[in-house]
Coordinates of C-alpha atoms in Angstrom, one line a residue:
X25 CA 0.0 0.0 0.0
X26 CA 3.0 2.5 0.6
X27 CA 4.5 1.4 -2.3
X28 CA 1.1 2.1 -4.6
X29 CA 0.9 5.5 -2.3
X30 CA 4.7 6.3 -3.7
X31 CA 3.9 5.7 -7.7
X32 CA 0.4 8.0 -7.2
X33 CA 1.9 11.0 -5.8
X34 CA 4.6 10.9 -8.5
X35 CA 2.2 10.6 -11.2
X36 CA 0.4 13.4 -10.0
X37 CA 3.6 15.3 -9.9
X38 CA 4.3 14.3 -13.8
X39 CA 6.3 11.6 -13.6
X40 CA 9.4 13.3 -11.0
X41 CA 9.8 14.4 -7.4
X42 CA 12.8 14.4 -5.0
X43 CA 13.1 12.4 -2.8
X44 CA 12.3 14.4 0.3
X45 CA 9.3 16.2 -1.7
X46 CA 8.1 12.0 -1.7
X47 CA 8.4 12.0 1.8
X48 CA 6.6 15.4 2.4
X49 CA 3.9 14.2 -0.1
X50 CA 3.1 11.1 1.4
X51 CA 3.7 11.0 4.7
X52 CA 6.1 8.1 5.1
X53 CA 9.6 8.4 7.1
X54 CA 12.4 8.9 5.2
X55 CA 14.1 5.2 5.4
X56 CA 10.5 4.2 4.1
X57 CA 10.5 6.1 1.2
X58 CA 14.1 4.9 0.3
X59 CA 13.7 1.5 0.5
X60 CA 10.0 1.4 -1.9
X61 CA 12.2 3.6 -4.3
X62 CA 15.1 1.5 -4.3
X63 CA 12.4 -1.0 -5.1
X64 CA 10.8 0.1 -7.8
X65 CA 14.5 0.6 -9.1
X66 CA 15.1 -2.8 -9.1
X67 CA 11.6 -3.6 -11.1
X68 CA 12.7 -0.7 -13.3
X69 CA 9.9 0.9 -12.6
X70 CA 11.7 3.9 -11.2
X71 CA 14.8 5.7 -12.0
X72 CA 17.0 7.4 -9.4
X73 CA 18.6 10.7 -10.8
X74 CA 20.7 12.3 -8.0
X75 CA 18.0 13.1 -5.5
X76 CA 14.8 12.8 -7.8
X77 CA 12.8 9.3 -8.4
X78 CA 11.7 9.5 -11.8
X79 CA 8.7 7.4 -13.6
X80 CA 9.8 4.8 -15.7
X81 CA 8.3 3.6 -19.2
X82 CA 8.6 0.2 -17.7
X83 CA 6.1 0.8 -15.0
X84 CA 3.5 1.3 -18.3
X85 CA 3.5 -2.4 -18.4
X86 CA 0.9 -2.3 -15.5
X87 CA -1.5 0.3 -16.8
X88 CA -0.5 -2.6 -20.4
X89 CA -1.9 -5.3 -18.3
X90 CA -5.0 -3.9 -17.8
X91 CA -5.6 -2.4 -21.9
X92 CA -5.1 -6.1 -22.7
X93 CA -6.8 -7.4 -21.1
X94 CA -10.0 -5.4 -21.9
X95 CA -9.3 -5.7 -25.3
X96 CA -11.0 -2.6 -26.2
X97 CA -8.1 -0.5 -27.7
X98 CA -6.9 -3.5 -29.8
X99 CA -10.3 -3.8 -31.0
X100 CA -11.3 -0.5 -31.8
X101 CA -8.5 2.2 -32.0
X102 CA -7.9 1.3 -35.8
X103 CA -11.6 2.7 -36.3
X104 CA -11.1 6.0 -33.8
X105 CA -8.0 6.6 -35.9
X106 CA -9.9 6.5 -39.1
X107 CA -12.6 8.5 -38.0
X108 CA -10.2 11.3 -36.5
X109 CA -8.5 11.6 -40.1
X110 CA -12.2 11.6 -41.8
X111 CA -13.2 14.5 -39.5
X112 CA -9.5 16.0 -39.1
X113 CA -10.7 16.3 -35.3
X114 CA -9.8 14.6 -32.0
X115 CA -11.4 11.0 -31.0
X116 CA -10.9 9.4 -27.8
X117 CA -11.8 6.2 -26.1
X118 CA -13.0 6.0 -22.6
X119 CA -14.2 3.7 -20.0
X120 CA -15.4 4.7 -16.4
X121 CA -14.2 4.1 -12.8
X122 CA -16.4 4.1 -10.2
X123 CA -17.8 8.1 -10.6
X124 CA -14.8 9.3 -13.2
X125 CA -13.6 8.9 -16.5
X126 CA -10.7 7.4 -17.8
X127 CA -9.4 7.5 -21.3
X128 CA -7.7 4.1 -23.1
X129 CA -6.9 5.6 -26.4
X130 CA -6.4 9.1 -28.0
X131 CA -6.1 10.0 -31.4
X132 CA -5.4 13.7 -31.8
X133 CA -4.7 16.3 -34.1
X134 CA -1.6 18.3 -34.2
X135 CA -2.6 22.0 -33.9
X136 CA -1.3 24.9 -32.0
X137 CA -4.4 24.3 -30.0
X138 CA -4.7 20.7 -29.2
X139 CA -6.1 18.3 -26.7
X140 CA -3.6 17.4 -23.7
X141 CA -5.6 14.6 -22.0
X142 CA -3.3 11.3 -21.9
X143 CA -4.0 8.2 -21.6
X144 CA -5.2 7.1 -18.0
X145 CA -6.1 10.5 -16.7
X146 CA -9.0 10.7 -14.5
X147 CA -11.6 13.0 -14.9
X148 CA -14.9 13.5 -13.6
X149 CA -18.0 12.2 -14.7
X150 CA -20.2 15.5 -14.7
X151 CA -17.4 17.6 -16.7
X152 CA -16.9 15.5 -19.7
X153 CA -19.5 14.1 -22.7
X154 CA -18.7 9.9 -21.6
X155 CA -20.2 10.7 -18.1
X156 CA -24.2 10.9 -18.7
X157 CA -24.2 7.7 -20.6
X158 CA -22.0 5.8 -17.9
X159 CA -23.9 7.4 -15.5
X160 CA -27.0 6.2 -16.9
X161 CA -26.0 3.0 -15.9
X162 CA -25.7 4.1 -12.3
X163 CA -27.1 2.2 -9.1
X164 CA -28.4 4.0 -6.2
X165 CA -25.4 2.8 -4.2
X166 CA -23.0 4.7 -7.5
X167 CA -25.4 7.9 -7.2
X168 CA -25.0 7.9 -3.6
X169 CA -21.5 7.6 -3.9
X170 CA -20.9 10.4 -6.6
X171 CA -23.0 12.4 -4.3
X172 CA -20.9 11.8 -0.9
X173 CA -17.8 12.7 -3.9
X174 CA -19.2 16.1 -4.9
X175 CA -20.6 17.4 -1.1
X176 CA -16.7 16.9 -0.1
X177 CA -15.3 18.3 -3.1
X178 CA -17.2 21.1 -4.8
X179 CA -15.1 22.3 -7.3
X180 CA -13.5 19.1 -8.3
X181 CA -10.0 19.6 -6.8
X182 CA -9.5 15.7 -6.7
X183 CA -8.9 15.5 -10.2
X184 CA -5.5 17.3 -11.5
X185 CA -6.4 16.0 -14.6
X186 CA -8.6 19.4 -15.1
X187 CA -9.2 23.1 -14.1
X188 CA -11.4 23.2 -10.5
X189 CA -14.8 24.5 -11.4
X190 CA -17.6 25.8 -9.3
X191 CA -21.2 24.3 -10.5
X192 CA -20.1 21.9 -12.6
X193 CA -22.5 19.6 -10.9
X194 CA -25.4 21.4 -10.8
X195 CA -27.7 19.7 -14.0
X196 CA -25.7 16.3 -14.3
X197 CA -28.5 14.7 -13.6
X198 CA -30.9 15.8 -15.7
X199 CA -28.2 15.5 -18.3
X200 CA -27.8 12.1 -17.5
X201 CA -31.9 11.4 -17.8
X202 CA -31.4 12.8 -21.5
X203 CA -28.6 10.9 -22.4
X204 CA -30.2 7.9 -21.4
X205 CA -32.9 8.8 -23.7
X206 CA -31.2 10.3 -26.9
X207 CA -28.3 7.6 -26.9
X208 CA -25.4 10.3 -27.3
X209 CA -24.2 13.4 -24.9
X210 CA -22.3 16.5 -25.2
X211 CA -19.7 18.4 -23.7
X212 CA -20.5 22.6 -24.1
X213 CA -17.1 23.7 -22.5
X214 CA -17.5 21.8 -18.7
X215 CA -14.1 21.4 -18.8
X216 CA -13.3 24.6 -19.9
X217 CA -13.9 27.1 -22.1
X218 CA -13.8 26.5 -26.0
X219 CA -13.9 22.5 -25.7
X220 CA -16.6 20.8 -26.8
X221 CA -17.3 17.0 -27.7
X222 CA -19.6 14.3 -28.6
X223 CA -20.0 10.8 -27.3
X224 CA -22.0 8.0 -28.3
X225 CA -21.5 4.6 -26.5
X226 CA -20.0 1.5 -27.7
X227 CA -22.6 -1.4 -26.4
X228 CA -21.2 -4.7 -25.7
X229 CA -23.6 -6.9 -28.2
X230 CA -23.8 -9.6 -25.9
X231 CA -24.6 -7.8 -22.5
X232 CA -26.7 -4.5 -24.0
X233 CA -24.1 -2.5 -21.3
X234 CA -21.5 0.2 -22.3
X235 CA -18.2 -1.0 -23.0
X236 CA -16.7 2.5 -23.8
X237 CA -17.9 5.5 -24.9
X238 CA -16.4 7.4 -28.2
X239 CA -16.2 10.6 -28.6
X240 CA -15.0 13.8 -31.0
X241 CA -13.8 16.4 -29.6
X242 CA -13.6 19.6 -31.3
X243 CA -12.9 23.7 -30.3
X244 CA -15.6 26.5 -30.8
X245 CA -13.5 28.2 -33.0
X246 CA -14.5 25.0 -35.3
X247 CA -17.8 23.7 -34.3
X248 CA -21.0 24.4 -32.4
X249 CA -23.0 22.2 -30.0
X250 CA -25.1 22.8 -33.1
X251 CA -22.6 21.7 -35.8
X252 CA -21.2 18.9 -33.6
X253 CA -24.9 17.2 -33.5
X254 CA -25.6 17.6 -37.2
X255 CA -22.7 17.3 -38.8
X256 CA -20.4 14.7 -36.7
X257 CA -22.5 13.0 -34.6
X258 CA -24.2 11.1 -37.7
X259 CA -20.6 10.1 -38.7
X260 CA -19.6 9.4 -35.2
X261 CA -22.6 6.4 -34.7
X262 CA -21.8 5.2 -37.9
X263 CA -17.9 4.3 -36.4
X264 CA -19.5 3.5 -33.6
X265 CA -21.9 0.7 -35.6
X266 CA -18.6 -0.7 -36.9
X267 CA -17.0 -0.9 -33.4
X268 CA -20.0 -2.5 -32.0
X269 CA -19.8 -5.3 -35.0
X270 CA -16.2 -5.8 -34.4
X271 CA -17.0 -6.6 -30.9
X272 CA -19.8 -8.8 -31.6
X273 CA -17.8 -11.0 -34.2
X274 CA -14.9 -11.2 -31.2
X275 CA -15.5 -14.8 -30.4
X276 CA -16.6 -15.0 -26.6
X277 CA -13.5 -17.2 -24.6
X278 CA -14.3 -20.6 -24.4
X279 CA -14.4 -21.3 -20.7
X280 CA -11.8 -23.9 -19.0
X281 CA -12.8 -27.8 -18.6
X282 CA -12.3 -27.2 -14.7
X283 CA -14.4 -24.1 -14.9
X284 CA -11.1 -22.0 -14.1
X285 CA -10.0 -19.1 -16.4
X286 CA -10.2 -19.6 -19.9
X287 CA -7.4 -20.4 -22.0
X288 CA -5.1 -17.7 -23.1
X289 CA -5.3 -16.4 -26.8
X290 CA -2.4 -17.9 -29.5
X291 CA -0.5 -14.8 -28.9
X292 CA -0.6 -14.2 -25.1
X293 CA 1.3 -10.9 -23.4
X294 CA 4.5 -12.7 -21.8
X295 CA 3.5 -13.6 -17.8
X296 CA 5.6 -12.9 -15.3
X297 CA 8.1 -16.2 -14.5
X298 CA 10.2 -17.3 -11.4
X299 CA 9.3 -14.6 -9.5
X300 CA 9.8 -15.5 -6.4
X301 CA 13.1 -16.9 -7.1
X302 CA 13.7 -13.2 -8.6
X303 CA 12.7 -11.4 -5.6
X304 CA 14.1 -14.0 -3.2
X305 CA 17.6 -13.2 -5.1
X306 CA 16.9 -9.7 -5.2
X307 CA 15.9 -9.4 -1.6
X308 CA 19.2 -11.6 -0.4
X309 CA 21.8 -9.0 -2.6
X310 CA 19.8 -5.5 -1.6
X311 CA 18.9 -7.1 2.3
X312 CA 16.5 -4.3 3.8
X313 CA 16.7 -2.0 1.3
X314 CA 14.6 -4.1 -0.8
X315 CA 10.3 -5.2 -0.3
X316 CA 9.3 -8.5 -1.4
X317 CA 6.1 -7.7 -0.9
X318 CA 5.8 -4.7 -3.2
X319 CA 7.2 -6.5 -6.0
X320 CA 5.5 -9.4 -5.4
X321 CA 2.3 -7.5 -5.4
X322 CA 2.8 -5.3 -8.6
X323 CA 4.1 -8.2 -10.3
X324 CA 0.6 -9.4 -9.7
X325 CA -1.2 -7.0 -11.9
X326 CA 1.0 -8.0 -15.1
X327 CA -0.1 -11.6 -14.6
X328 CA -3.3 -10.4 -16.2
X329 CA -3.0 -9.1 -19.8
X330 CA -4.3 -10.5 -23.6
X331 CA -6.5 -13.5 -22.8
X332 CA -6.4 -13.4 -19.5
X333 CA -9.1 -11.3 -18.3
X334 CA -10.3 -13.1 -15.4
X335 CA -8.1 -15.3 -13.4
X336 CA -8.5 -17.3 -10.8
X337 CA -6.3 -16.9 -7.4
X338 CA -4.7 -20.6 -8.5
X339 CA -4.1 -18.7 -11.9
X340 CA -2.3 -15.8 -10.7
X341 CA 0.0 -18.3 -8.1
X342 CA 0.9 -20.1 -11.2
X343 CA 1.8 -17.5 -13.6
X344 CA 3.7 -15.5 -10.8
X345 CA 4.9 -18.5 -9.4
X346 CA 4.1 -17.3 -5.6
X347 CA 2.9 -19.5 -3.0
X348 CA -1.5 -19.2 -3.0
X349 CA -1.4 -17.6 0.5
X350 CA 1.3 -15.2 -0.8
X351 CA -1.4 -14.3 -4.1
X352 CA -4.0 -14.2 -2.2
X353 CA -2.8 -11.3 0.5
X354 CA -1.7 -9.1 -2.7
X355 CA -5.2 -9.4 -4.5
X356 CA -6.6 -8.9 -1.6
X357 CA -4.7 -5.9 -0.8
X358 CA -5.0 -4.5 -4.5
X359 CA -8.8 -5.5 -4.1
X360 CA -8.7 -3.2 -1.5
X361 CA -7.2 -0.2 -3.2
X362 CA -9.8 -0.4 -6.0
X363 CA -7.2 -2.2 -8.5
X364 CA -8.7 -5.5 -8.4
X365 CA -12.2 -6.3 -8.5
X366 CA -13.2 -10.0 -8.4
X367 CA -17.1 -12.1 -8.4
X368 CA -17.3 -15.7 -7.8
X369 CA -13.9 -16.2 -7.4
X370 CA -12.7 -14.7 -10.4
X371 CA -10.7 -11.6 -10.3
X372 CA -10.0 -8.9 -12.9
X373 CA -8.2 -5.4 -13.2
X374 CA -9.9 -2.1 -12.8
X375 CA -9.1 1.1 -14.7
X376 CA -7.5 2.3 -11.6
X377 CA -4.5 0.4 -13.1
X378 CA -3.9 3.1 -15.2
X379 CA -3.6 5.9 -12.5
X380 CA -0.3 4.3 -11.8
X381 CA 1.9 6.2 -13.5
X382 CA 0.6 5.9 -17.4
X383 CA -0.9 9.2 -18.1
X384 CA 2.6 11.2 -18.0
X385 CA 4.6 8.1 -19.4
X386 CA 2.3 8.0 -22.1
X387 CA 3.4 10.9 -23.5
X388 CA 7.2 10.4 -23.9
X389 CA 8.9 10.5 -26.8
X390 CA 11.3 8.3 -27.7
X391 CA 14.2 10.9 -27.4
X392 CA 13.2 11.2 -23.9
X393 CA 13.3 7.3 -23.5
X394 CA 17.0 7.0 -25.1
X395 CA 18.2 9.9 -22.9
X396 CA 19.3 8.3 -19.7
X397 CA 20.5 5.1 -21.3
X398 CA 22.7 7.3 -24.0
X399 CA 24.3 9.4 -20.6
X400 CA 25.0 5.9 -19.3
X401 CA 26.7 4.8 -22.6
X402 CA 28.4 7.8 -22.7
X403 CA 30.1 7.6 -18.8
X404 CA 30.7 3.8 -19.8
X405 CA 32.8 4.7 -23.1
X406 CA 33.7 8.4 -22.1
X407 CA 32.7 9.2 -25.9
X408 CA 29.8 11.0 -27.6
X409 CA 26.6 9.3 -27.6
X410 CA 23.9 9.8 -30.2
X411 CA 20.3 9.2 -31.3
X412 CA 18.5 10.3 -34.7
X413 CA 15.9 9.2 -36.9
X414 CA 15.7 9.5 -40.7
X415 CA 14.3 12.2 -41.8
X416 CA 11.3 11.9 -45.0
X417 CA 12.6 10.3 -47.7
X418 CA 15.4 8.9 -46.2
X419 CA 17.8 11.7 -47.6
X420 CA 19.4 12.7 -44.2
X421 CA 19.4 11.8 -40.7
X422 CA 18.3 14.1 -38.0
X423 CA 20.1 14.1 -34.4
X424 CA 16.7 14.2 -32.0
X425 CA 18.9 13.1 -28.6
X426 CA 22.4 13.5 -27.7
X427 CA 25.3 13.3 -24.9
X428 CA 28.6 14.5 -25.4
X429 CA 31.8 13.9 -23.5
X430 CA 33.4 16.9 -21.2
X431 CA 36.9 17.0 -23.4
X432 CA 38.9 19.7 -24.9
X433 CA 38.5 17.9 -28.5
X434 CA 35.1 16.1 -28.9
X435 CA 32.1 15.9 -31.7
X436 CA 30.3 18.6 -31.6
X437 CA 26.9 18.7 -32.8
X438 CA 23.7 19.9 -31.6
X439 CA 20.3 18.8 -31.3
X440 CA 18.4 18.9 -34.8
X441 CA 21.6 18.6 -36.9
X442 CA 21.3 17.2 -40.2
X443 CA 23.7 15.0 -42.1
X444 CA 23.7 12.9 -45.4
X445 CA 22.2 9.4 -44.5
X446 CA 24.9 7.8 -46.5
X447 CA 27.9 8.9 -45.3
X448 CA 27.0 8.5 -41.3
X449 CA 26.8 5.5 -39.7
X450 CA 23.4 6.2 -38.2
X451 CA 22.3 6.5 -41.6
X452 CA 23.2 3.3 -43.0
X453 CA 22.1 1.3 -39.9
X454 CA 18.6 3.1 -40.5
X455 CA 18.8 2.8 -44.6
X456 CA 20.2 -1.1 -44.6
X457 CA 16.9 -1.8 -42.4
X458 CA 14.1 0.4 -44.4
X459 CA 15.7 -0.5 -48.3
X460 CA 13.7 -0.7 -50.9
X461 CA 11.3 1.3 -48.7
X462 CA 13.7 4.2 -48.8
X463 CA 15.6 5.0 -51.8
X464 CA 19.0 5.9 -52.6
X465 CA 20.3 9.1 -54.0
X466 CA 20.9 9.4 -57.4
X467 CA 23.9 11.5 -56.9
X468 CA 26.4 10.8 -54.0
X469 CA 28.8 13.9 -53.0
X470 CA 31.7 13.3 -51.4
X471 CA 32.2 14.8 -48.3
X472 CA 35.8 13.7 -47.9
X473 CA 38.4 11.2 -49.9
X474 CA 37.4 8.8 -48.1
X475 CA 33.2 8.9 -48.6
X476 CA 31.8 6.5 -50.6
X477 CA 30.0 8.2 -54.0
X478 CA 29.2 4.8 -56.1
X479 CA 25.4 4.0 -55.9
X480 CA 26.7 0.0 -56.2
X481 CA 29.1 0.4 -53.5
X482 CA 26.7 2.0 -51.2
X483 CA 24.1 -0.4 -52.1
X484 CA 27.0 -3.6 -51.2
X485 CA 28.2 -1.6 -48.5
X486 CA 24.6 -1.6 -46.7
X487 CA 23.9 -5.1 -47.8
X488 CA 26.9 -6.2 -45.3
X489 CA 25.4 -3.5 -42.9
X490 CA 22.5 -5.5 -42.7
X491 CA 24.0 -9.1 -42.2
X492 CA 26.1 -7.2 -39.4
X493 CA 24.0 -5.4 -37.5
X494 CA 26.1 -2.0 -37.1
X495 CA 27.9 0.4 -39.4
X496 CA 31.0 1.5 -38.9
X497 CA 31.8 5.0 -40.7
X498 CA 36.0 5.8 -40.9
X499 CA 36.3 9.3 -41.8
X500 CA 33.4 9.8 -44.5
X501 CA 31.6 12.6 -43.2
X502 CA 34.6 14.5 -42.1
X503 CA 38.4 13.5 -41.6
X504 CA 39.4 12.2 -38.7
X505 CA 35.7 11.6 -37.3
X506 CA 35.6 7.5 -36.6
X507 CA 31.5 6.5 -35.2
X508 CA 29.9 3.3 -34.7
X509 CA 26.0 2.6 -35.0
X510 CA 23.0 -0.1 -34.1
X511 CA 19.1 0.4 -35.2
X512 CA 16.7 0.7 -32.9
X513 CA 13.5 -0.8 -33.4
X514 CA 10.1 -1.2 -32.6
X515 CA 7.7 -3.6 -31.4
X516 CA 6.9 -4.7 -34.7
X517 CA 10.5 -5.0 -35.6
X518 CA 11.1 -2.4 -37.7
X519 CA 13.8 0.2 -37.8
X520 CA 12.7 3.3 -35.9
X521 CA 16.0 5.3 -35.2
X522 CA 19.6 4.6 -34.1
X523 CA 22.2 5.2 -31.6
X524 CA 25.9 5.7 -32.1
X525 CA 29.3 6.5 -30.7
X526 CA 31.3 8.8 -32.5
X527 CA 35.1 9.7 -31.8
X528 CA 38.2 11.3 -32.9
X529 CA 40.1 8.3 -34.8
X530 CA 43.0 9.1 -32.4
X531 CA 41.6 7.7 -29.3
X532 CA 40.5 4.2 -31.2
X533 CA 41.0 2.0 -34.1
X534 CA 38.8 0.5 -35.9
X535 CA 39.0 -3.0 -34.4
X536 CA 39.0 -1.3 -30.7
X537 CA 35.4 0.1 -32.1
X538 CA 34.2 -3.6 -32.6
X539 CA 35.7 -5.4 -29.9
X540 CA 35.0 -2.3 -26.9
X541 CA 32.2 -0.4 -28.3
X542 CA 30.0 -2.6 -30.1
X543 CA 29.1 -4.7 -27.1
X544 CA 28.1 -1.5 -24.9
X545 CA 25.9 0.0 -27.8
X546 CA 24.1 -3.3 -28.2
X547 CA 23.2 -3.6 -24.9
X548 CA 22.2 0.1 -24.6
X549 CA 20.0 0.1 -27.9
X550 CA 18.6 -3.4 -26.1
X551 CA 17.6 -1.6 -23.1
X552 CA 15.9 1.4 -25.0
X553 CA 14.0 -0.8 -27.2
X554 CA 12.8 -3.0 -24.1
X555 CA 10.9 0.6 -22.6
X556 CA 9.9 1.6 -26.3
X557 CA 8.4 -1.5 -26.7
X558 CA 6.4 -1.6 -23.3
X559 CA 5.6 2.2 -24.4
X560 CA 4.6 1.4 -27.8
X561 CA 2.2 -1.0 -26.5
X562 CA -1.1 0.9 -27.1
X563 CA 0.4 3.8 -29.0
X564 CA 2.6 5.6 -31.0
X565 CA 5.7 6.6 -29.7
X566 CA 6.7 10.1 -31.5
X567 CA 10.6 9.9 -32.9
X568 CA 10.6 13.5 -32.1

């Protein structure tokens, strides 16, 4: 429970607070606060910069857990994406917890005004469009609650997501009533001014109840409550018809012979393995400093995920590898703290999950991922440490993180630099994995004596790139410069960017470049892809 209290108050700080601002924020003593953070370390759920604990994009795999195991976004973001590019507005996804809203996919539009909800934030029921048709659903005991929520909080102050606001509860109600009999709702700028949305709800075929609720979200420079009813909401239930048949040709999961959990799906999310042999090892090196039971108990949540919806306690004890009595005190505990719900022995996750740190993580880019991994590179080899993409049409490469090394002659280049893709080693890591996607130049200038201007020989050169795995680029761009590269890639395996080291040819040859740098870079480009890929789980990861 300290541990959970820990990753909530730095999410609500946006991802970083010192150490002693933890301790302020959540009341714990000091020693407490050390050991959960030097815990989360361990998991790699947290980072420890000097005296700040930073989110990491590995803790996403919890708030991941729980998106797969709904199914929802895998389902139907491919249809909010299309619709956002038909109406060249926002869309968004959304499911509700308890008396708030939470959003499980966002497709946005890139304007100088745009939408900054992430994934995972909370909002409040009354101040958005989704609320009245959840609400609709409501139970005394959920109306009594909601009540109980807005007599101690008035303005809404429990919800960072958004601006406080007097009145915002006044007609929800009666809002609700006429959502519940129209079938859509709006937003008319409850959350503030200027923002305004439509949402329809996505029905679960089998069960008649809302699954999520879709919505468009516009500004009132573009569109009118008026405008949004006639011309998007039409356009809106007609995506919302084809999500509705998607989920009703999902084929339901065939329950187990035992009556357990059902069987997972061909392509499961991994499970968590040996675990307690991992935290018994990890617990015997750090001694006090480390918390079986918070690892233990948050490795619990990403025993759920992709066919796994609703497990059984003998379920999660076999996929974690815990004793029973050991799985059952953390469900119980996370069933407690509104992360686990469970009915006839069956438990499940709650959208709760995704208060655990997701909504800031979700918006990194992957610049920001590489960064600390390329300043640990960089300390390791005490040279220059780069990322970049390839920049449209695959002509040049663009530098989009970087750390340099403190010495009196060093590589200097700055953030946004642009070179010629084929005479850099970034470049031909990136163009040996995207050929024939990309094409070559027609004309190659040479930089130096040295650079390589024949189409063939480039083409042979990236060819043996490819079977390699690295470039290796000996004074091409610029005498004397010697740099080394491996692609990074995504989670569907394709090249996305790449990191290299890059040095004066003094200070190594070329062989001292394969046999001492090479290793390092692999593992630091493994590292970076193993958070991209648990961040580029349910979305896009911007290379900028």
């Amino acid at each position: 429970m300290r541990g959970i209290s820990v990753l909530r108050r730095l999410t609500e700080a946006d991802g970083v607070l010192s150490l002693s601002a933890l301790e302020k924020a959540t009341g714990l003593a000091r020693s407490t606060v050390d050991r959960i953070t030097a815990t989360l370390a361990r998991m790699g759920y947290v980072r420890l910069d000097g005296r700040d604990a930073v989110l990491a994009p590995r803790l996403m795999e919890l708030g991941n857990a729980y998106l797969a195991s709904i199914r929802l976004p895998r389902l139907l973001d491919a249809h909010a994406d299309a619709l956002a590019d038909e109406l060249d507005e926002s869309v968004s996804l959304a499911v509700a917890d308890q008396d708030g809203v939470r959003f499980i996919h966002q497709a946005t539009r890139r304007r100088a005004m745009s939408l900054s909800f992430r994934i995972g934030d909370l909002l409040p029921a009354e101040r958005t469009a989704p609320g009245p048709l959840f609400a609709a659903e409501w139970g005394p005991e959920d109306w009594a609650r909601w009540r109980a929520r807005r007599e101690a909080d008035p303005e809404g102050r429990g919800f960072p997501a958004v601006p406080p606001r007097e009145g915002a509860y006044d007609d929800f109600e009666a809002r609700t009533e006429s959502a519940a009999a129209r079938g859509w709702a709006l937003d008319d700028q409850l959350i503030e001014p200027g923002l305004v949305a439509v949402s329809v709800p996505v029905r679960d075929p089998r069960t008649g109840r809302v699954a999520c609720v879709a919505s468009v979200v516009s500004h009132t420079s573009r569109h009118t409550t008026d405008s949004l009813r006639s011309t998007l909401l039409p356009r809106l239930r007609a995506t919302v018809a084809r999500m509705e048949g998607e989920l009703a040709g999902t084929p339901r999961e065939p329950a187990a012979p035992d009556g357990g959990s059902p069987p997972p799906s061909p392509t499961p999310t991994p499970t968590p393995s040996g675990l307690a042999a991992w935290t018994g090892a990890s617990k015997q090196e750090l001694g006090r400093e480390f918390i079986e039971s918070l690892a233990r108990g948050l490795t619990v949540v990403t025993s759920f995920g992709e066919g796994r919806a609703d497990l059984t306690l003998t379920d999660v004890a076999r996929a974690t590898g815990l004793a029973r009595a050991t799985a059952r005190r953390a469900l119980i505990t996370l069933e407690h703290l509104g992360y686990v719900e469970s009915s006839d022995r069956v438990f499940r996750l709650t959208p709760r999950v995704l208060g655990l740190g997701f909504p800031p993580l979700s918006m990194l880019p992957l610049p920001r991922i590489a960064a600390p991994h390329l300043a640990e590179l960089s300390a390791r080899v005490h040279e220059s440490a780069s990322l970049a993409i390839l920049t449209a049409g695959g002509d040049e490469v663009q530098y989009t993180a970087r750390v340099a090394t403190s010495r009196i002659m060093s590589v200097n280049i700055t953030l946004g630099t642009r070179f010629p893709a084929y005479a850099t080693s970034l470049g031909r890591v990136m163009l040996a994995g995207l050929l024939p996607e990309v094409s070559l130049p027609e004309r190659l200038i040479p930089l130096t004596p040295r650079s390589v201007t024949d189409p063939r020989e480039l083409l042979t050169v990236l060819e043996r790139v490819r079977a390699d795995g690295y470039a290796l680029v000996d004074g091409e761009l610029e005498e004397g410069l010697r740099s080394i590269a491996v692609p990074v890639h995504d989670r569907d395996g394709r090249v996305t960017a790449a990191v290299n080291v890059a040095m004066h040819s003094s200070r190594r040859s070329v062989e001292q470049c394969v046999e001492e740098i090479l290793p390092e870079l692999r593992a630091t480009v493994h590292r970076i892809e193993s958070e991209l890929w648990v961040a580029g789980m349910f979305r896009r990861v911007p290379g900028v």
